[in-house]
Coordinates of C-alpha atoms in Angstrom, one line a residue:
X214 CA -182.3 -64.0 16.1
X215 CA -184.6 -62.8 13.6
X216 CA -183.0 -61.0 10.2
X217 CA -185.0 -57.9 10.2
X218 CA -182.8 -55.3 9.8
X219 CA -183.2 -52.3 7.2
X220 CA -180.8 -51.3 4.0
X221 CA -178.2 -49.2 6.0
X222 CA -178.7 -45.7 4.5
X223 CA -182.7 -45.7 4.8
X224 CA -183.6 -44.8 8.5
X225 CA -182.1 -41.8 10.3
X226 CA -180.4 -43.8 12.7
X227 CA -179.5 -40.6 14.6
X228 CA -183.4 -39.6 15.2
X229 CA -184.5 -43.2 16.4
X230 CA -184.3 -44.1 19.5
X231 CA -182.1 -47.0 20.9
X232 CA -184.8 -49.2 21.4
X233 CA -185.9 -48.8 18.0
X234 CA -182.4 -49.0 16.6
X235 CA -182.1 -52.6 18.3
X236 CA -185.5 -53.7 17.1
X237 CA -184.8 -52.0 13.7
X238 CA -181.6 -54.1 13.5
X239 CA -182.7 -56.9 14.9
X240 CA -179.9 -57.0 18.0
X241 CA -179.1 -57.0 21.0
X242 CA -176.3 -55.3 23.4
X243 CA -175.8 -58.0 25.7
X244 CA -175.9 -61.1 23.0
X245 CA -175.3 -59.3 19.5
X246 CA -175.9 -61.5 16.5
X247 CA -175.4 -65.1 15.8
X248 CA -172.5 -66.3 14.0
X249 CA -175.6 -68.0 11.5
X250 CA -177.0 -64.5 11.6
X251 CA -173.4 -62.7 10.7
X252 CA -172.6 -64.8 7.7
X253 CA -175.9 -64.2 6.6
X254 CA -175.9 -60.5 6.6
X255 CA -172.3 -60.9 5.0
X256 CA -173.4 -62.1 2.2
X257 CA -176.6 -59.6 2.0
X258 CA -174.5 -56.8 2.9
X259 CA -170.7 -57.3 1.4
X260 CA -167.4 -57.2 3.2
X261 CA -166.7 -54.0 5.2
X262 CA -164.5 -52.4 3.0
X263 CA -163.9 -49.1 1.1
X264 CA -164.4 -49.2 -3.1
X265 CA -161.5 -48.3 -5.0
X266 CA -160.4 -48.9 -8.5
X267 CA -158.1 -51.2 -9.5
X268 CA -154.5 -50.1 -10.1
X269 CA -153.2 -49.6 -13.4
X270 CA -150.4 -52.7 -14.2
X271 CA -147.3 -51.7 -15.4
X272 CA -148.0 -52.4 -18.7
X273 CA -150.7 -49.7 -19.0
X274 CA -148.8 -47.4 -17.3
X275 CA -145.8 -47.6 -19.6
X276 CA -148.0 -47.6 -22.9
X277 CA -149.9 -44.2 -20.9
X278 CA -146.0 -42.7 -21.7
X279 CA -146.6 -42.2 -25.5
X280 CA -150.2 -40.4 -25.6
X281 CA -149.3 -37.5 -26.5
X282 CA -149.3 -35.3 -29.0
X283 CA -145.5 -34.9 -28.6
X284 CA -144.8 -38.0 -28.8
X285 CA -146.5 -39.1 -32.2
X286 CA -144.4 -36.3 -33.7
X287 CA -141.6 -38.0 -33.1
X288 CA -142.6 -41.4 -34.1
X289 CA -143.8 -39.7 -37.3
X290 CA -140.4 -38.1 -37.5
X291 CA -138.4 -41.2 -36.6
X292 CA -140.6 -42.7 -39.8
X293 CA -139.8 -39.9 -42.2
X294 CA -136.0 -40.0 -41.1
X295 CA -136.6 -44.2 -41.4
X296 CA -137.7 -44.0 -44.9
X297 CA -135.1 -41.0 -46.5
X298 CA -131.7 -43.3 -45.3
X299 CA -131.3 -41.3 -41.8
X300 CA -131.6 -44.5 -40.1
X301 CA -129.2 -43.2 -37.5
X302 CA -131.4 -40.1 -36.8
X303 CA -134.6 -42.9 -36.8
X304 CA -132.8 -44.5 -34.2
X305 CA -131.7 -42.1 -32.0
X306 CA -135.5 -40.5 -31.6
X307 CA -136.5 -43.8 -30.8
X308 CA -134.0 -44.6 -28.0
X309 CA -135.1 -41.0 -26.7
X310 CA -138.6 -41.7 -26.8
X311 CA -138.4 -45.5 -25.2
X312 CA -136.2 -43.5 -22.4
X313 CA -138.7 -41.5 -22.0
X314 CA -141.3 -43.8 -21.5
X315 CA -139.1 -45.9 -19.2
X316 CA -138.8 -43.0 -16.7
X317 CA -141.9 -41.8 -16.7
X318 CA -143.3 -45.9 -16.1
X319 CA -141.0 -46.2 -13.6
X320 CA -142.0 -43.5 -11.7
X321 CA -145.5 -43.4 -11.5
X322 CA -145.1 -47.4 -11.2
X323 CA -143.6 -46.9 -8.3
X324 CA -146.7 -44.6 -6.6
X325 CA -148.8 -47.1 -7.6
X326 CA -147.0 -49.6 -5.7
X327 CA -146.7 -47.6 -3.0
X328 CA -150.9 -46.9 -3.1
X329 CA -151.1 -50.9 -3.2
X330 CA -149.3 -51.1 -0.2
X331 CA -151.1 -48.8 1.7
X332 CA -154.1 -50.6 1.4
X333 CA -152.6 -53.9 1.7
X334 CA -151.1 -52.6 5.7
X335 CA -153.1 -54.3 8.7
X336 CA -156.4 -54.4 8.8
X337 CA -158.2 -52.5 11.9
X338 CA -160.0 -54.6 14.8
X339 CA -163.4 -54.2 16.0
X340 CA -164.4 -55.4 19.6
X341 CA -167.7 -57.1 19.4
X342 CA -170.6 -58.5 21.6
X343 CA -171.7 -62.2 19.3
X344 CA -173.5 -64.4 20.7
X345 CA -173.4 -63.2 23.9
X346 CA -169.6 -63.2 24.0
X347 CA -167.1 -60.3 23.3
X348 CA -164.3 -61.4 21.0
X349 CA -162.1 -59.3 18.9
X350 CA -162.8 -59.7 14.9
X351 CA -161.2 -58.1 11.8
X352 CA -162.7 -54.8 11.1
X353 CA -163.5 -55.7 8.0
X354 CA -165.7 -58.5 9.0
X355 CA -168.3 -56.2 10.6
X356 CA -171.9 -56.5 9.8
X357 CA -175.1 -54.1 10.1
X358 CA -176.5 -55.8 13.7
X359 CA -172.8 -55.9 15.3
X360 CA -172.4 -54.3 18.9
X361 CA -169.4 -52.5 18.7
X362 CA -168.1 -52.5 22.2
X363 CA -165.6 -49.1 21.8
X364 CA -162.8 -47.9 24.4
X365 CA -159.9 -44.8 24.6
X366 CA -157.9 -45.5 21.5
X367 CA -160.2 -47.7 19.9
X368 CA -160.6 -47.0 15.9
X369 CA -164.0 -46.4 14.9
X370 CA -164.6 -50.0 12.3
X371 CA -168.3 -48.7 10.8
X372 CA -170.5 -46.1 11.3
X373 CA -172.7 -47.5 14.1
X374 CA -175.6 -45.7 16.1
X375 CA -174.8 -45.3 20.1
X376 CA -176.7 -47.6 22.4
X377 CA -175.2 -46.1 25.9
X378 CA -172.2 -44.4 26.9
X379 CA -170.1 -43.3 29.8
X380 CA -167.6 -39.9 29.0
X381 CA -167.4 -41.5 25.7
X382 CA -165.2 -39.2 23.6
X383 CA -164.6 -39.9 20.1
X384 CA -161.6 -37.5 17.5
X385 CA -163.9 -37.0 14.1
X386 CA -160.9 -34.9 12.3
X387 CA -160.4 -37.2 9.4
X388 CA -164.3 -37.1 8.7
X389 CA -165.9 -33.6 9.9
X390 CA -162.1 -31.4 10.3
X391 CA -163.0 -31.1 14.2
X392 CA -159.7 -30.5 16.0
X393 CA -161.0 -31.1 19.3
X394 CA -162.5 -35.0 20.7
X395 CA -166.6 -34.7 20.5
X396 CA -168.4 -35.6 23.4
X397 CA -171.0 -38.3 22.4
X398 CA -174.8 -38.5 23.9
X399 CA -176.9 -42.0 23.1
X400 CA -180.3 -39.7 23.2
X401 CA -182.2 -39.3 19.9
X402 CA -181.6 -35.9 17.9
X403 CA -183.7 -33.9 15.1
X404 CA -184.1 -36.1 11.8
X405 CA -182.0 -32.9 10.4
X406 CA -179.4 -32.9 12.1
X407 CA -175.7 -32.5 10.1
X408 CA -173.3 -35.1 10.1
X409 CA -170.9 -32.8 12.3
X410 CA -173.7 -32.6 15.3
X411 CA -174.9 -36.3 15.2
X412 CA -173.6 -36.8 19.1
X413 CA -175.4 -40.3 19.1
X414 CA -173.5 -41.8 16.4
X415 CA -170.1 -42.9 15.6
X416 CA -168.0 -43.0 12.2
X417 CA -165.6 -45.0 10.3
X418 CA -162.2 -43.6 10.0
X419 CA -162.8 -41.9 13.3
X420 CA -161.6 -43.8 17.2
X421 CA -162.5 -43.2 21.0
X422 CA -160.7 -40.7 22.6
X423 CA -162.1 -41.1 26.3
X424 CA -164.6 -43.5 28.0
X425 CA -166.4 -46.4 27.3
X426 CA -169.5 -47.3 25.0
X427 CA -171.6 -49.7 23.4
X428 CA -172.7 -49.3 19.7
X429 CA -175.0 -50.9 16.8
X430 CA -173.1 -51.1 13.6
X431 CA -175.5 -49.5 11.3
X432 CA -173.8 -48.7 7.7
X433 CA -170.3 -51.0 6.7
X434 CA -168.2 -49.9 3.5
X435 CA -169.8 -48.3 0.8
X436 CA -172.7 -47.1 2.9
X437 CA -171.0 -45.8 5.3
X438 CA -170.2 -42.5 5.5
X439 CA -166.6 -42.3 4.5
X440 CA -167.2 -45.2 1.8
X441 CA -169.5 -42.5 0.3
X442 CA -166.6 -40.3 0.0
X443 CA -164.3 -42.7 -1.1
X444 CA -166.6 -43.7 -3.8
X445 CA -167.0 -39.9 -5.1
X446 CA -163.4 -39.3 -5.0
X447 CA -163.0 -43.0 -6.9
X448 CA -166.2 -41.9 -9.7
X449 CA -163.9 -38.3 -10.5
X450 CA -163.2 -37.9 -14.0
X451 CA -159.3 -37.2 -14.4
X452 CA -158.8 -34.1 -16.5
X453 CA -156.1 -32.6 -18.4
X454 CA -153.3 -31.4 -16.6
X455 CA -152.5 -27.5 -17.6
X456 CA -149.1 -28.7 -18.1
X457 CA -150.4 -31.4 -20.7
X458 CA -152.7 -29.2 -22.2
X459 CA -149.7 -26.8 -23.4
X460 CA -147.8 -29.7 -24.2
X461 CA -150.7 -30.9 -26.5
X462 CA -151.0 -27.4 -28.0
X463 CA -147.0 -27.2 -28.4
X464 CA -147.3 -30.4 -30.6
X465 CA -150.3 -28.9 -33.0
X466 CA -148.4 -25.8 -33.4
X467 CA -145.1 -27.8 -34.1
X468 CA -147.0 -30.0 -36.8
X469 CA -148.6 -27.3 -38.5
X470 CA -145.3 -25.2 -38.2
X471 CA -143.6 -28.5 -39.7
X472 CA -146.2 -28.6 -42.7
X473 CA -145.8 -25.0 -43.5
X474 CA -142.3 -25.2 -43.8
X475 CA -142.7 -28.7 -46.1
X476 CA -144.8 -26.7 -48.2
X477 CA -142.3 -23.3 -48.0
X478 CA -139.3 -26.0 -49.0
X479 CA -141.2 -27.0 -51.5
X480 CA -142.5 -24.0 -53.3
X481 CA -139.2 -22.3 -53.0
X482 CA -137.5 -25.3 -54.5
X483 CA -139.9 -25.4 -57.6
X484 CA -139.4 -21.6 -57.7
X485 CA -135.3 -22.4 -58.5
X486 CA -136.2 -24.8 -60.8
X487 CA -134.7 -28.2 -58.7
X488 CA -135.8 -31.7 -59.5
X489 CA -138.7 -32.6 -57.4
X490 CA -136.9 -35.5 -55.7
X491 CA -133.9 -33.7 -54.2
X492 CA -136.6 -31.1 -53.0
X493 CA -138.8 -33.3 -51.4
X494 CA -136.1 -34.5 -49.5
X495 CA -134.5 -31.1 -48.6
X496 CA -138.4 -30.3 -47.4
X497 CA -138.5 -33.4 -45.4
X498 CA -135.0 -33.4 -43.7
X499 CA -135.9 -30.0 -42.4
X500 CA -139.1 -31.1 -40.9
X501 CA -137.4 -33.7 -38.8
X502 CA -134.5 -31.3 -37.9
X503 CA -137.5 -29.0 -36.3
X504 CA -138.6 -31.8 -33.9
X505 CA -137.4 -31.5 -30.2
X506 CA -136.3 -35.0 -29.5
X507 CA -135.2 -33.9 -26.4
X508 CA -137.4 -32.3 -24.5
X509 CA -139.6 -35.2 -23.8
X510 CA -137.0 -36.4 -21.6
X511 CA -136.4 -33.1 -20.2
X512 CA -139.3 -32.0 -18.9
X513 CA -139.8 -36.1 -18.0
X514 CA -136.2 -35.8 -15.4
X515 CA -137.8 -32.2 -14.4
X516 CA -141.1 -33.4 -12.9
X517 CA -139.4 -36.8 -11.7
X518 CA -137.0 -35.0 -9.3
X519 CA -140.2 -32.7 -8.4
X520 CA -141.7 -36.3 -7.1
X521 CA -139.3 -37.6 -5.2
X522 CA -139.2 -34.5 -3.3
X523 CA -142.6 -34.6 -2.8
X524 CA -142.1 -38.2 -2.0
X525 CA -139.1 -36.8 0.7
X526 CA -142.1 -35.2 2.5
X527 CA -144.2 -37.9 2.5
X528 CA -146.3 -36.8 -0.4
X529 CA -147.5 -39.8 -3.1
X530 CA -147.6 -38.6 -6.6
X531 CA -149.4 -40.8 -9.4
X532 CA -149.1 -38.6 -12.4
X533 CA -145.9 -36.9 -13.1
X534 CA -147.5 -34.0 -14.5
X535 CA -149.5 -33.1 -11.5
X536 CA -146.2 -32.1 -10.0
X537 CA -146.1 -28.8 -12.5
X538 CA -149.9 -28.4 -11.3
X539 CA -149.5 -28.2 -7.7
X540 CA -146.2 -25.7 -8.4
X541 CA -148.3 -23.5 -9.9
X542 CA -150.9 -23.5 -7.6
X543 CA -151.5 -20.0 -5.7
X544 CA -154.5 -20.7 -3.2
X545 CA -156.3 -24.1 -2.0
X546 CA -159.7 -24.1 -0.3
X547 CA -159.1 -27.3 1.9
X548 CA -160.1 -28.6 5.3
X549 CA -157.1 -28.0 7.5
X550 CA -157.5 -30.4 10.2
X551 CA -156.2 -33.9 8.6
X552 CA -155.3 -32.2 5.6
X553 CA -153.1 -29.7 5.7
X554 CA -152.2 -30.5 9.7
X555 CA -151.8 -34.0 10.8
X556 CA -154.2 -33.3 14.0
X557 CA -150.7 -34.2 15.9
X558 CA -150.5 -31.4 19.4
X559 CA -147.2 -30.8 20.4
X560 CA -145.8 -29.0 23.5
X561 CA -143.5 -26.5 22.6
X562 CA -142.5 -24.5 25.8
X563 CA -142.9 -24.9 29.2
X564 CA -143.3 -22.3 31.7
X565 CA -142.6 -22.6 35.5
X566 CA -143.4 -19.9 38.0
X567 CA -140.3 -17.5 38.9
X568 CA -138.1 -19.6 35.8
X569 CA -137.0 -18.5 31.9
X570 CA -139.3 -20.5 29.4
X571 CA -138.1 -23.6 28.7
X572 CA -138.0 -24.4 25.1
X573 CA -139.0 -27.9 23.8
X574 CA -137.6 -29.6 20.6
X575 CA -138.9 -32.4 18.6
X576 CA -142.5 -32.7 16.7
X577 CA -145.3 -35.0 16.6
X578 CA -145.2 -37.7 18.8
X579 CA -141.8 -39.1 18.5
X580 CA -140.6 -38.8 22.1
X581 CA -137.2 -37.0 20.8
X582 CA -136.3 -33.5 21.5
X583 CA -134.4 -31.7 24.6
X584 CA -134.9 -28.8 27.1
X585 CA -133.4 -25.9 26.8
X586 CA -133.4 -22.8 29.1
X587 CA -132.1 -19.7 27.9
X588 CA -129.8 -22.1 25.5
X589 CA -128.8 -24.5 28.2
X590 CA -129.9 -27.8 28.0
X591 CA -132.5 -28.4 31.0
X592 CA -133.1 -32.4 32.3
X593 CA -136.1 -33.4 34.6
X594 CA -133.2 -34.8 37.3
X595 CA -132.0 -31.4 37.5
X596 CA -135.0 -29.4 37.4
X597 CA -137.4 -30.4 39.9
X598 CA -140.3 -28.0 38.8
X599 CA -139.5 -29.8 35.5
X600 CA -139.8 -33.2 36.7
X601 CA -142.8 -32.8 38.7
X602 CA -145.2 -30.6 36.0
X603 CA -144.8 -33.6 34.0
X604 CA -144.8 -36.7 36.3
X605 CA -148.4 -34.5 37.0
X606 CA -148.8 -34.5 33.0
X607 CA -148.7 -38.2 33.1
X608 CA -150.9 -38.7 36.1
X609 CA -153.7 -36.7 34.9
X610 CA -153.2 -38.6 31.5
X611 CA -155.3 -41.1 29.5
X612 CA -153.7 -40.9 26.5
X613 CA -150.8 -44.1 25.4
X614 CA -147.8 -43.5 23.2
X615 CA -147.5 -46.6 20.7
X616 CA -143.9 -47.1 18.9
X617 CA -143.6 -47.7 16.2
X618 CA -144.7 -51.3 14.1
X619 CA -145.5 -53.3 11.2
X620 CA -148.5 -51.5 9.5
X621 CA -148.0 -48.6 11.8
X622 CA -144.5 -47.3 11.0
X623 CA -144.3 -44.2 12.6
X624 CA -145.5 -43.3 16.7
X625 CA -148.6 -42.9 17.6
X626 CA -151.2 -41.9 20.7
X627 CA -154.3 -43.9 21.5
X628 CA -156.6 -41.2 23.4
X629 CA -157.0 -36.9 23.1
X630 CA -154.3 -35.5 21.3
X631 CA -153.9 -32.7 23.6
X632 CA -152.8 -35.3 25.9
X633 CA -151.0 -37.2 23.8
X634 CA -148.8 -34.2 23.6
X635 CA -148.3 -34.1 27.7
X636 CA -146.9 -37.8 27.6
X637 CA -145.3 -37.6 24.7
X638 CA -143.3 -34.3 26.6
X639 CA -142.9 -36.8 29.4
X640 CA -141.2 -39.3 27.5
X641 CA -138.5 -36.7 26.2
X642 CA -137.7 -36.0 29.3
X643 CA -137.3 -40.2 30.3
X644 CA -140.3 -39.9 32.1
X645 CA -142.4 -43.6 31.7
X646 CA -146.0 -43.0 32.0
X647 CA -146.2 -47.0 32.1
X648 CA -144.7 -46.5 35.5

């Protein structure tokens, strides 16, 4: 098949229609590309993946510990205690400064490790039509040209342009903040149309909530839409922390505070008529006894055991200091949906007609929690009306409850959440929708 497919971001896929999508990509939906044809636009095109820098080794992380302004001072006043005879007093603002370090590394050593991993967990997979065959392939091994063939619970691989469709749903929280599934239509829109309202296409990061469809990829990793994202939130510039600004300050002032009181010792000293030797080292003993050698470490324990309780709610922290930030924080203009939610529906009471509301424990989708009625514990055996609203829940149901598994530790729905929360209140009850 012939390679005469466009740079990903130059048409608007949305506003073309299918036909010219196919032609413009050079596919197919019933044969898709080549293999020849796929290893070609590889190697035009890149792997499908997201950019993101490198992560910092350990190395740089620990030698990060000693820029500041803090710090210096107590090198320069482990030096000056060094060179008067204090060598105990040399050594003991070094052991507190190394300790320092070695927290601080440790910690933000082990986000990074912990980022690593992340992106190192399973890669997605992509159901495609090549040539003329559907076969299952490695997400990130998706090319401009590929027909996605996409299902309920299928993730979303690439952004890709609808070719036809049938109730095809898709959940677009972790891209546009929309709670609810978006109903998708293959027919050509307005070349203005916003992201949120482009009903023909599909996005990376997003997956099928209901139906069936067939779909060109049209943009893979950094064109697509979420690569666009990740590579604005990668190109950020990392500013100051308000925390290490006033820590930077605290060190100017304690320097020039320092200095002034070098020169004070010094002038008061040739005032009383001492030698200029036992002055000097009066003036200099006092300007090391005004250096905090502890408070490095202080404030380094402090914002540790701030990140391991973020880290207790599931919160990765990379700079210790961010932790002081985000406690100080009084308002944040975020999306909610994805952000500040988890998009995760969950039923929370049950009413039957002529009964007490039942109660429901338990969140998300982990199928654990009880029924209780008026404090009593309420089963599906002994509560018909019980048993049969949600043997109806799972009926009606398109949604599947996935334990738990390597690269996806924690349970999950394939389908609407809305209905992932009906069989999820099924299985709390014992009720197996697989039955």
């Amino acid at each position: 098949m012939p390679s005469n497919e466009t740079t990903p971001s130059s048409p608007a896929w949305h506003a073309l229609a299918a036909e010219a999508v196919r032609t413009s990509l050079g596919t197919e939906p019933r044969t898709g590309l080549s293999r020849e044809e796929v290893l070609l636009r590889r190697r035009r095109h890149g792997p499908n993946s997201l950019p993101h820098r490198r992560g910092r080794s350990l190395v740089l992380v620990f030698a990060s510990q000693f820029q500041s302004p803090l710090i210096y001072l107590l090198f320069a006043a482990a030096a000056v205690a060094f060179f008067i005879g204090e060598r105990k007093d040399a050594a003991v603002i070094l052991v507190v400064v190394f300790v320092n370090a070695i927290i601080g590394a440790l910690q933000e050593g082990r986000a990074e490790r912990s980022l690593a991993a992340l992106r190192q967990l399973a890669g997605l997979k992509s159901r495609v039509v090549r040539s003329g065959r559907e076969e299952v392939v490695e997400a990130g091994d998706l090319v401009p040209g590929d027909i996605l063939v996409l299902a309920a619970g299928d993730a979303v691989g690439s952004d890709a342009r609808l070719l036809e469709c049938a109730q095809f749903q898709t959940a677009e929280a972790a891209l546009t903040g929309e709670s609810l599934p978006v109903a998708k239509d293959p027919a050509p829109l307005g070349a203005e149309t916003v992201l949120a309202d482009r009903r023909n296409m599909v996005y990376a990061g997003t997956h099928a909530t209901a139906g069936r469809a067939l779909a060109a990829v049209v943009a893979t990793g950094q064109h697509s839409e979420i690569g666009r994202i990740a590579a604005m939130a990668e190109s950020t510039e990392g500013k100051k922390t308000p925390l290490e600004l006033r820590v930077a300050q605290f060190g100017r002032t304690l320097v020039i505070a320092a200095i002034v009181v070098f020169l004070g010792v010094l002038g008061l000293g040739h005032l009383q008529g001492q030698s200029f030797a036992q002055i000097f080292m009066i003036a200099i003993s006092q300007m090391v006894s005004m250096v905090p050698e502890g408070l490095p470490v202080a404030m380094t324990i402090a914002l540790a055991v701030g990140v391991q309780r973020m880290a207790r709610r599931r919160a990765i922290v990379r700079r210790l200091s961010a932790v002081e930030t985000l406690g100080s924080t009084t308002l944040i203009c975020s999306d909610k949906t994805g952000t500040l939610t988890k998009n995760e529906m969950t039923v929370t009471a049950i009413y039957l007609p002529g009964e007490p509301l039942i109660e429901v424990g338990g969140t998300g989708y982990e199928p654990k929690g009880d029924f209780r009625q008026g404090g009593t514990v309420v089963t599906a055996e002994r509560s018909e009306g019980l048993r049969r609203l949600l043997e109806a829940a799972v009926l009606c149901n398109d949604a599947t409850l996935s334990a738990p598994e390597e690269g996806a530790p924690r349970w999950r729905i394939l389908g609407d959440p809305t209905e992932g929360a009906l069989i999820t209140a099924a299985a709390k009850a014992g009720i197996d929708a697989a039955r």
